[in-house]
Amino acid sequence: MFKVNEEILTDEEDVNKYHEFSRLNNELATAQREIIKKKVELEKLNASKDQFLGMAAHDLRTPLNGIVSLSNLLLEDTIELNEKEQLEFLQMINSSSKHMLNIINDLLDISVIETGNLQLNFEKVEIVSFMSRIINVNKIMASKKALQIVFDYDDTQEVLIDASKIEQVINNLLGNAIKFTYPNKKIFINLSILDQDLIITIEDQGKGIPEAELDKLFKPFSKISTKGTSGEQCTGLGLAIVHKIIESHKGKINVESKPGIGTKFIISLPRDAG
Ligand SMILES: Nc1ncnc2c1ncn2[C@@H]1O[C@H](COP(=O)(O)OP(=O)(O)OP(=O)(O)O)[C@@H](O)[C@H]1O
Ligand SMILES: [Mg+2]
């Protein structure tokens, strides 16, 4: 005997049907809840994609506007420009185009990473000479701001990494250190080997990052209140790419920063991530 809504089911077949019905009803309710949850997630993703596209378009529009205006001035015959002015305009067009290309390359990198298609090509690298080469290239940029790069290490090792991706990471972090530090200061790069991990720190004596803004640092377009110390461009994509590359190597990246004192990024990478 079974009681449903004050009605008494006596037939065993009816009781079984009722149980089956209840089970299906529960499953349906669970499926409905799941669909609502997925819908909310998709709406959130869609909103962040729109925001992402809006910011990308905005960042591309500024240099593109510059290119259009400067090239218009070069093409118009109403304004007489001497050779020096023409050259200056062309240099500005060239630098705006390069900036746009950098943004587009970063956006493409982020899209490859986000869709889970980041392919790593592991190779054996002798880490000290690898780092020295990257640092030497960056020294040219640093010297323009009279910044000294000090590289320190106790030992060298062969490590298994995707060399071009890790080069991108170091270039980004060192590029930031140069961009956000005032002239005549130092940038310290330290390399150490701890058990199975490779620890790389990049420390600057720059503007620093306010504590409240540290959380969003590794998210795309995380442009925060700090700007380059010589008016350098800020897009806010570099650290999002850095974070994903380090994650894909099964490594970790942390940051310590004090406004007015400086910033230190600490990377820890397994020596054999392949
Ligand atoms: N070493 C640093 N010192 C001070 N602020 C920093 C430092 N590194 C990053 N930041 C802050 O974090 C923000 C995000 O850095 P990120 O490298 O992602 O972008 P970006 O340098 O602005 O642009 P890009 O996409 O060209 O790298 C920067 O805009 C800056 O405000
Ligand atoms: Mg950067």
mmCIF file of C-alpha atoms and ligand atoms in Angstrom:
data_model
loop_
_atom_site.group_PDB
_atom_site.id
_atom_site.type_symbol
_atom_site.label_atom_id
_atom_site.label_comp_id
_atom_site.label_asym_id
_atom_site.label_seq_id
_atom_site.Cartn_x
_atom_site.Cartn_y
_atom_site.Cartn_z
ATOM 1 C CA MET A 1 0.000 0.000 0.000
ATOM 2 C CA PHE A 2 1.286 3.497 -0.943
ATOM 3 C CA LYS A 3 -0.153 6.955 -0.282
ATOM 4 C CA VAL A 4 0.212 9.653 -2.955
ATOM 5 C CA ASN A 5 -1.585 12.998 -2.644
ATOM 6 C CA GLU A 6 -4.122 11.485 -0.269
ATOM 7 C CA GLU A 7 -4.881 8.827 -2.880
ATOM 8 C CA ILE A 8 -3.993 5.332 -1.880
ATOM 9 C CA LEU A 9 -2.171 3.148 -4.385
ATOM 10 C CA THR A 10 -2.846 -0.456 -3.742
ATOM 11 C CA ASP A 11 -1.720 -2.010 -6.996
ATOM 12 C CA GLU A 12 2.016 -2.987 -6.943
ATOM 13 C CA GLU A 13 2.350 -1.997 -10.582
ATOM 14 C CA ASP A 14 1.090 1.502 -9.775
ATOM 15 C CA VAL A 15 3.575 1.796 -6.901
ATOM 16 C CA ASN A 16 6.440 0.824 -9.227
ATOM 17 C CA LYS A 17 5.242 3.302 -11.837
ATOM 18 C CA TYR A 18 5.095 5.965 -9.161
ATOM 19 C CA HIS A 19 8.694 5.241 -8.081
ATOM 20 C CA GLU A 20 9.850 5.384 -11.683
ATOM 21 C CA PHE A 21 7.988 8.651 -12.191
ATOM 22 C CA SER A 22 9.596 10.166 -9.052
ATOM 23 C CA ARG A 23 13.043 9.070 -10.178
ATOM 24 C CA LEU A 24 12.553 10.635 -13.634
ATOM 25 C CA ASN A 25 11.178 13.771 -12.042
ATOM 26 C CA ASN A 26 14.271 14.112 -9.839
ATOM 27 C CA GLU A 27 16.563 13.563 -12.806
ATOM 28 C CA LEU A 28 14.686 16.225 -14.752
ATOM 29 C CA ALA A 29 14.993 18.716 -11.886
ATOM 30 C CA THR A 30 18.766 18.038 -11.635
ATOM 31 C CA ALA A 31 19.157 18.474 -15.414
ATOM 32 C CA GLN A 32 17.201 21.730 -15.286
ATOM 33 C CA ARG A 33 19.409 23.057 -12.480
ATOM 34 C CA GLU A 34 22.504 22.067 -14.495
ATOM 35 C CA ILE A 35 21.184 23.884 -17.600
ATOM 36 C CA ILE A 36 20.490 27.064 -15.590
ATOM 37 C CA LYS A 37 24.020 26.898 -14.091
ATOM 38 C CA LYS A 38 25.584 26.442 -17.558
ATOM 39 C CA LYS A 39 23.475 29.311 -18.936
ATOM 40 C CA VAL A 40 24.749 31.660 -16.194
ATOM 41 C CA GLU A 41 28.357 30.534 -16.875
ATOM 42 C CA LEU A 42 27.926 31.107 -20.627
ATOM 43 C CA GLU A 43 26.411 34.543 -20.053
ATOM 44 C CA LYS A 44 29.384 35.465 -17.841
ATOM 45 C CA LEU A 45 31.861 34.164 -20.457
ATOM 46 C CA ASN A 46 30.056 36.052 -23.186
ATOM 47 C CA ALA A 47 30.131 39.267 -21.156
ATOM 48 C CA SER A 48 33.875 38.922 -20.475
ATOM 49 C CA LYS A 49 34.510 38.158 -24.170
ATOM 50 C CA ASP A 50 32.590 41.359 -25.102
ATOM 51 C CA GLN A 51 34.584 43.326 -22.541
ATOM 52 C CA PHE A 52 37.824 41.776 -23.869
ATOM 53 C CA LEU A 53 36.923 42.682 -27.476
ATOM 54 C CA GLY A 54 35.922 46.199 -26.448
ATOM 55 C CA MET A 55 39.253 46.772 -24.718
ATOM 56 C CA ALA A 56 41.211 45.279 -27.621
ATOM 57 C CA ALA A 57 39.376 47.475 -30.126
ATOM 58 C CA HIS A 58 39.965 50.525 -27.945
ATOM 59 C CA ASP A 59 43.694 49.793 -27.650
ATOM 60 C CA LEU A 60 44.010 49.298 -31.408
ATOM 61 C CA ARG A 61 42.028 52.427 -32.247
ATOM 62 C CA THR A 62 44.500 54.833 -30.598
ATOM 63 C CA PRO A 63 47.595 53.909 -32.665
ATOM 64 C CA LEU A 64 45.440 53.444 -35.768
ATOM 65 C CA ASN A 65 44.002 56.965 -35.395
ATOM 66 C CA GLY A 66 47.568 58.249 -35.185
ATOM 67 C CA ILE A 67 48.529 56.423 -38.390
ATOM 68 C CA VAL A 68 45.497 57.780 -40.279
ATOM 69 C CA SER A 69 46.040 61.393 -39.163
ATOM 70 C CA LEU A 70 49.796 61.387 -39.806
ATOM 71 C CA SER A 71 49.487 59.749 -43.215
ATOM 72 C CA ASN A 72 46.725 62.236 -44.137
ATOM 73 C CA LEU A 73 49.099 65.076 -43.309
ATOM 74 C CA LEU A 74 51.803 63.480 -45.465
ATOM 75 C CA LEU A 75 49.382 63.035 -48.380
ATOM 76 C CA GLU A 76 47.707 66.450 -48.256
ATOM 77 C CA ASP A 77 49.386 69.037 -50.408
ATOM 78 C CA THR A 78 47.936 71.942 -48.431
ATOM 79 C CA ILE A 79 50.624 71.698 -45.753
ATOM 80 C CA GLU A 80 54.276 72.075 -46.708
ATOM 81 C CA LEU A 81 56.416 69.649 -44.723
ATOM 82 C CA ASN A 82 60.182 69.742 -44.840
ATOM 83 C CA GLU A 83 62.228 66.554 -45.107
ATOM 84 C CA LYS A 84 62.900 66.388 -41.359
ATOM 85 C CA GLU A 85 59.186 66.672 -40.531
ATOM 86 C CA GLN A 86 58.291 64.057 -43.133
ATOM 87 C CA LEU A 87 60.835 61.689 -41.603
ATOM 88 C CA GLU A 88 59.488 62.321 -38.092
ATOM 89 C CA PHE A 89 55.939 61.562 -39.251
ATOM 90 C CA LEU A 90 57.081 58.362 -40.921
ATOM 91 C CA GLN A 91 58.882 57.310 -37.740
ATOM 92 C CA MET A 92 55.709 57.911 -35.715
ATOM 93 C CA ILE A 93 53.665 55.901 -38.231
ATOM 94 C CA ASN A 94 56.245 53.133 -38.027
ATOM 95 C CA SER A 95 56.211 53.045 -34.225
ATOM 96 C CA SER A 96 52.377 53.083 -34.048
ATOM 97 C CA SER A 97 52.237 50.215 -36.567
ATOM 98 C CA LYS A 98 54.755 48.211 -34.514
ATOM 99 C CA HIS A 99 52.690 48.837 -31.380
ATOM 100 C CA MET A 100 49.552 47.573 -33.150
ATOM 101 C CA LEU A 101 51.416 44.513 -34.378
ATOM 102 C CA ASN A 102 52.531 43.756 -30.806
ATOM 103 C CA ILE A 103 48.941 44.004 -29.534
ATOM 104 C CA ILE A 104 47.673 41.731 -32.314
ATOM 105 C CA ASN A 105 50.444 39.183 -31.677
ATOM 106 C CA ASP A 106 49.606 39.206 -27.948
ATOM 107 C CA LEU A 107 45.882 38.805 -28.697
ATOM 108 C CA LEU A 108 46.623 35.873 -30.979
ATOM 109 C CA ASP A 109 48.805 34.310 -28.270
ATOM 110 C CA ILE A 110 46.028 34.721 -25.696
ATOM 111 C CA SER A 111 43.451 33.241 -28.054
ATOM 112 C CA VAL A 112 45.677 30.205 -28.761
ATOM 113 C CA ILE A 113 46.211 29.744 -25.012
ATOM 114 C CA GLU A 114 42.534 30.208 -24.100
ATOM 115 C CA THR A 115 41.372 27.655 -26.644
ATOM 116 C CA GLY A 116 43.799 25.150 -25.130
ATOM 117 C CA ASN A 117 45.911 24.960 -28.272
ATOM 118 C CA LEU A 118 49.208 26.059 -26.773
ATOM 119 C CA GLN A 119 51.766 23.614 -28.125
ATOM 120 C CA LEU A 120 55.011 23.366 -26.204
ATOM 121 C CA ASN A 121 58.195 22.263 -27.945
ATOM 122 C CA PHE A 122 60.540 21.117 -25.228
ATOM 123 C CA GLU A 123 64.285 21.267 -25.743
ATOM 124 C CA LYS A 124 67.380 20.989 -23.571
ATOM 125 C CA VAL A 125 68.764 24.411 -22.729
ATOM 126 C CA GLU A 126 71.868 25.417 -20.810
ATOM 127 C CA ILE A 127 70.147 27.924 -18.579
ATOM 128 C CA VAL A 128 72.908 30.451 -17.773
ATOM 129 C CA SER A 129 73.899 31.088 -21.391
ATOM 130 C CA PHE A 130 70.214 31.139 -22.367
ATOM 131 C CA MET A 131 69.463 33.831 -19.753
ATOM 132 C CA SER A 132 72.653 35.803 -20.562
ATOM 133 C CA ARG A 133 71.668 36.029 -24.216
ATOM 134 C CA ILE A 134 68.181 37.366 -23.399
ATOM 135 C CA ILE A 135 69.581 39.813 -20.828
ATOM 136 C CA ASN A 136 72.135 41.153 -23.326
ATOM 137 C CA VAL A 137 69.404 41.972 -25.830
ATOM 138 C CA ASN A 138 67.404 43.770 -23.111
ATOM 139 C CA LYS A 139 70.510 45.703 -21.957
ATOM 140 C CA ILE A 140 70.220 47.849 -25.097
ATOM 141 C CA MET A 141 66.742 49.001 -24.038
ATOM 142 C CA ALA A 142 67.799 49.367 -20.395
ATOM 143 C CA SER A 143 70.794 51.536 -21.299
ATOM 144 C CA LYS A 144 68.460 54.029 -22.997
ATOM 145 C CA LYS A 145 67.009 54.658 -19.508
ATOM 146 C CA ALA A 146 70.439 54.376 -17.824
ATOM 147 C CA LEU A 147 69.279 51.231 -16.015
ATOM 148 C CA GLN A 148 71.794 48.622 -14.966
ATOM 149 C CA ILE A 149 70.889 44.929 -15.171
ATOM 150 C CA VAL A 150 72.720 42.758 -12.631
ATOM 151 C CA PHE A 151 72.622 39.005 -13.324
ATOM 152 C CA ASP A 152 73.548 36.636 -10.530
ATOM 153 C CA TYR A 153 73.635 32.788 -10.406
ATOM 154 C CA ASP A 154 75.431 30.098 -8.434
ATOM 155 C CA ASP A 155 75.322 27.225 -10.850
ATOM 156 C CA THR A 156 74.244 26.294 -14.319
ATOM 157 C CA GLN A 157 72.199 23.294 -15.422
ATOM 158 C CA GLU A 158 70.640 21.810 -18.482
ATOM 159 C CA VAL A 159 66.876 22.221 -18.252
ATOM 160 C CA LEU A 160 64.031 20.955 -20.410
ATOM 161 C CA ILE A 161 61.817 23.886 -21.415
ATOM 162 C CA ASP A 162 60.087 25.411 -24.414
ATOM 163 C CA ALA A 163 62.933 27.878 -25.038
ATOM 164 C CA SER A 164 61.028 30.367 -27.180
ATOM 165 C CA LYS A 165 58.061 30.518 -24.774
ATOM 166 C CA ILE A 166 60.293 30.981 -21.704
ATOM 167 C CA GLU A 167 62.231 33.635 -23.645
ATOM 168 C CA GLN A 168 58.871 35.397 -24.158
ATOM 169 C CA VAL A 169 58.277 35.199 -20.372
ATOM 170 C CA ILE A 170 61.683 36.668 -19.471
ATOM 171 C CA ASN A 171 61.373 39.383 -22.148
ATOM 172 C CA ASN A 172 57.965 40.358 -20.790
ATOM 173 C CA LEU A 173 59.082 40.528 -17.153
ATOM 174 C CA LEU A 174 62.349 42.265 -17.946
ATOM 175 C CA GLY A 175 60.509 44.584 -20.355
ATOM 176 C CA ASN A 176 58.116 45.521 -17.528
ATOM 177 C CA ALA A 177 61.001 46.060 -15.087
ATOM 178 C CA ILE A 178 62.605 48.448 -17.600
ATOM 179 C CA LYS A 179 59.296 50.129 -18.444
ATOM 180 C CA PHE A 180 58.223 50.781 -14.842
ATOM 181 C CA THR A 181 61.581 51.856 -13.372
ATOM 182 C CA TYR A 182 62.987 55.397 -13.305
ATOM 183 C CA PRO A 183 66.446 56.034 -14.826
ATOM 184 C CA ASN A 184 69.702 55.333 -12.969
ATOM 185 C CA LYS A 185 68.287 52.402 -10.973
ATOM 186 C CA LYS A 186 69.162 48.703 -11.002
ATOM 187 C CA ILE A 187 67.339 45.544 -12.046
ATOM 188 C CA PHE A 188 68.454 42.312 -10.404
ATOM 189 C CA ILE A 189 68.026 38.907 -12.023
ATOM 190 C CA ASN A 190 68.802 35.885 -9.940
ATOM 191 C CA LEU A 191 68.940 32.256 -10.973
ATOM 192 C CA SER A 192 69.118 29.380 -8.534
ATOM 193 C CA ILE A 193 68.504 25.662 -8.579
ATOM 194 C CA LEU A 194 66.496 24.210 -5.733
ATOM 195 C CA ASP A 195 66.059 20.420 -5.754
ATOM 196 C CA GLN A 196 64.166 19.733 -8.971
ATOM 197 C CA ASP A 197 63.173 23.357 -9.548
ATOM 198 C CA LEU A 198 64.685 26.273 -11.312
ATOM 199 C CA ILE A 199 64.017 29.582 -9.543
ATOM 200 C CA ILE A 200 64.283 32.818 -11.514
ATOM 201 C CA THR A 201 63.674 36.179 -9.824
ATOM 202 C CA ILE A 202 63.438 39.529 -11.573
ATOM 203 C CA GLU A 203 63.518 42.444 -9.167
ATOM 204 C CA ASP A 204 63.342 46.131 -9.964
ATOM 205 C CA GLN A 205 63.653 49.381 -8.032
ATOM 206 C CA GLY A 206 60.679 50.815 -9.894
ATOM 207 C CA LYS A 207 57.293 52.361 -9.174
ATOM 208 C CA GLY A 208 55.845 49.254 -7.562
ATOM 209 C CA ILE A 209 52.254 48.037 -7.676
ATOM 210 C CA PRO A 210 49.558 48.933 -5.128
ATOM 211 C CA GLU A 211 48.601 45.910 -2.990
ATOM 212 C CA ALA A 212 44.924 46.080 -3.983
ATOM 213 C CA GLU A 213 45.895 45.660 -7.630
ATOM 214 C CA LEU A 214 48.148 42.621 -7.262
ATOM 215 C CA ASP A 215 45.193 40.218 -7.550
ATOM 216 C CA LYS A 216 44.200 41.175 -11.075
ATOM 217 C CA LEU A 217 47.771 41.381 -12.377
ATOM 218 C CA PHE A 218 47.731 38.119 -14.318
ATOM 219 C CA LYS A 219 44.345 38.739 -15.952
ATOM 220 C CA PRO A 220 44.178 40.080 -19.539
ATOM 221 C CA PHE A 221 43.992 43.886 -19.912
ATOM 222 C CA SER A 222 44.916 44.364 -16.268
ATOM 223 C CA LYS A 223 46.143 47.868 -16.889
ATOM 224 C CA ILE A 224 46.403 49.337 -13.464
ATOM 225 C CA SER A 225 47.175 52.806 -12.216
ATOM 226 C CA THR A 226 50.949 52.504 -12.863
ATOM 227 C CA LYS A 227 52.211 53.799 -16.210
ATOM 228 C CA GLY A 228 55.633 53.507 -17.874
ATOM 229 C CA THR A 229 58.179 55.923 -16.384
ATOM 230 C CA SER A 230 58.975 57.391 -19.835
ATOM 231 C CA GLY A 231 55.398 57.308 -21.120
ATOM 232 C CA GLU A 232 55.771 53.782 -22.557
ATOM 233 C CA GLN A 233 52.656 52.039 -23.882
ATOM 234 C CA CYS A 234 50.661 49.782 -21.533
ATOM 235 C CA THR A 235 48.237 47.221 -22.887
ATOM 236 C CA GLY A 236 48.021 44.815 -19.984
ATOM 237 C CA LEU A 237 48.377 41.545 -21.896
ATOM 238 C CA GLY A 238 51.992 40.588 -21.146
ATOM 239 C CA LEU A 239 51.511 39.134 -17.667
ATOM 240 C CA ALA A 240 48.399 37.140 -18.673
ATOM 241 C CA ILE A 241 50.520 35.417 -21.339
ATOM 242 C CA VAL A 242 53.432 34.954 -18.893
ATOM 243 C CA HIS A 243 51.110 33.302 -16.370
ATOM 244 C CA LYS A 244 49.679 30.848 -18.918
ATOM 245 C CA ILE A 245 53.112 29.887 -20.252
ATOM 246 C CA ILE A 246 54.436 29.219 -16.742
ATOM 247 C CA GLU A 247 51.288 27.217 -15.867
ATOM 248 C CA SER A 248 51.667 25.126 -19.000
ATOM 249 C CA HIS A 249 55.242 24.291 -17.859
ATOM 250 C CA LYS A 250 53.715 23.136 -14.531
ATOM 251 C CA GLY A 251 55.497 26.038 -12.856
ATOM 252 C CA LYS A 252 54.445 28.907 -10.611
ATOM 253 C CA ILE A 253 54.814 32.674 -10.668
ATOM 254 C CA ASN A 254 54.467 34.986 -7.690
ATOM 255 C CA VAL A 255 54.848 38.693 -7.179
ATOM 256 C CA GLU A 256 55.922 40.885 -4.278
ATOM 257 C CA SER A 257 55.678 44.629 -4.641
ATOM 258 C CA LYS A 258 55.802 47.858 -2.657
ATOM 259 C CA PRO A 259 54.810 51.172 -4.247
ATOM 260 C CA GLY A 260 57.819 53.456 -4.449
ATOM 261 C CA ILE A 261 60.249 50.636 -3.576
ATOM 262 C CA GLY A 262 59.992 48.100 -6.383
ATOM 263 C CA THR A 263 58.621 44.822 -7.659
ATOM 264 C CA LYS A 264 59.904 41.270 -7.595
ATOM 265 C CA PHE A 265 58.565 38.440 -9.757
ATOM 266 C CA ILE A 266 59.508 34.931 -8.679
ATOM 267 C CA ILE A 267 59.231 32.085 -11.169
ATOM 268 C CA SER A 268 59.639 28.491 -10.197
ATOM 269 C CA LEU A 269 59.904 25.971 -13.027
ATOM 270 C CA PRO A 270 60.425 22.223 -12.876
ATOM 271 C CA ARG A 271 63.858 21.501 -14.415
ATOM 272 C CA ASP A 272 62.246 18.812 -16.486
ATOM 273 C CA ALA A 273 58.739 20.001 -17.410
ATOM 274 C CA GLY A 274 58.593 17.983 -20.626
HETATM 275 N N1 LIG B 1 57.699 45.575 -12.784
HETATM 276 C C1 LIG B 1 56.572 46.287 -12.673
HETATM 277 N N2 LIG B 1 56.549 47.434 -11.923
HETATM 278 C C2 LIG B 1 55.416 48.174 -11.782
HETATM 279 N N3 LIG B 1 54.229 47.857 -12.358
HETATM 280 C C3 LIG B 1 54.198 46.733 -13.098
HETATM 281 C C4 LIG B 1 55.348 45.892 -13.292
HETATM 282 N N4 LIG B 1 54.993 44.850 -14.076
HETATM 283 C C5 LIG B 1 53.684 45.029 -14.361
HETATM 284 N N5 LIG B 1 53.201 46.149 -13.788
HETATM 285 C C6 LIG B 1 51.804 46.659 -13.857
HETATM 286 O O1 LIG B 1 50.966 45.600 -14.285
HETATM 287 C C7 LIG B 1 50.280 45.953 -15.485
HETATM 288 C C8 LIG B 1 50.131 44.713 -16.356
HETATM 289 O O2 LIG B 1 51.409 44.313 -16.873
HETATM 290 P P1 LIG B 1 51.463 43.622 -18.296
HETATM 291 O O3 LIG B 1 52.870 43.249 -18.589
HETATM 292 O O4 LIG B 1 50.422 42.553 -18.315
HETATM 293 O O5 LIG B 1 50.943 44.742 -19.281
HETATM 294 P P2 LIG B 1 51.672 46.025 -19.902
HETATM 295 O O6 LIG B 1 53.145 45.989 -19.629
HETATM 296 O O7 LIG B 1 50.891 47.205 -19.433
HETATM 297 O O8 LIG B 1 51.391 45.854 -21.468
HETATM 298 P P3 LIG B 1 51.967 44.728 -22.432
HETATM 299 O O9 LIG B 1 50.752 44.013 -22.908
HETATM 300 O O10 LIG B 1 52.675 45.502 -23.483
HETATM 301 O O11 LIG B 1 52.878 43.842 -21.630
HETATM 302 C C9 LIG B 1 51.098 47.059 -16.107
HETATM 303 O O12 LIG B 1 50.312 47.904 -16.916
HETATM 304 C C10 LIG B 1 51.640 47.774 -14.868
HETATM 305 O O13 LIG B 1 50.671 48.689 -14.415
HETATM 306 MG MG MG B 2 54.263 44.137 -20.061
#
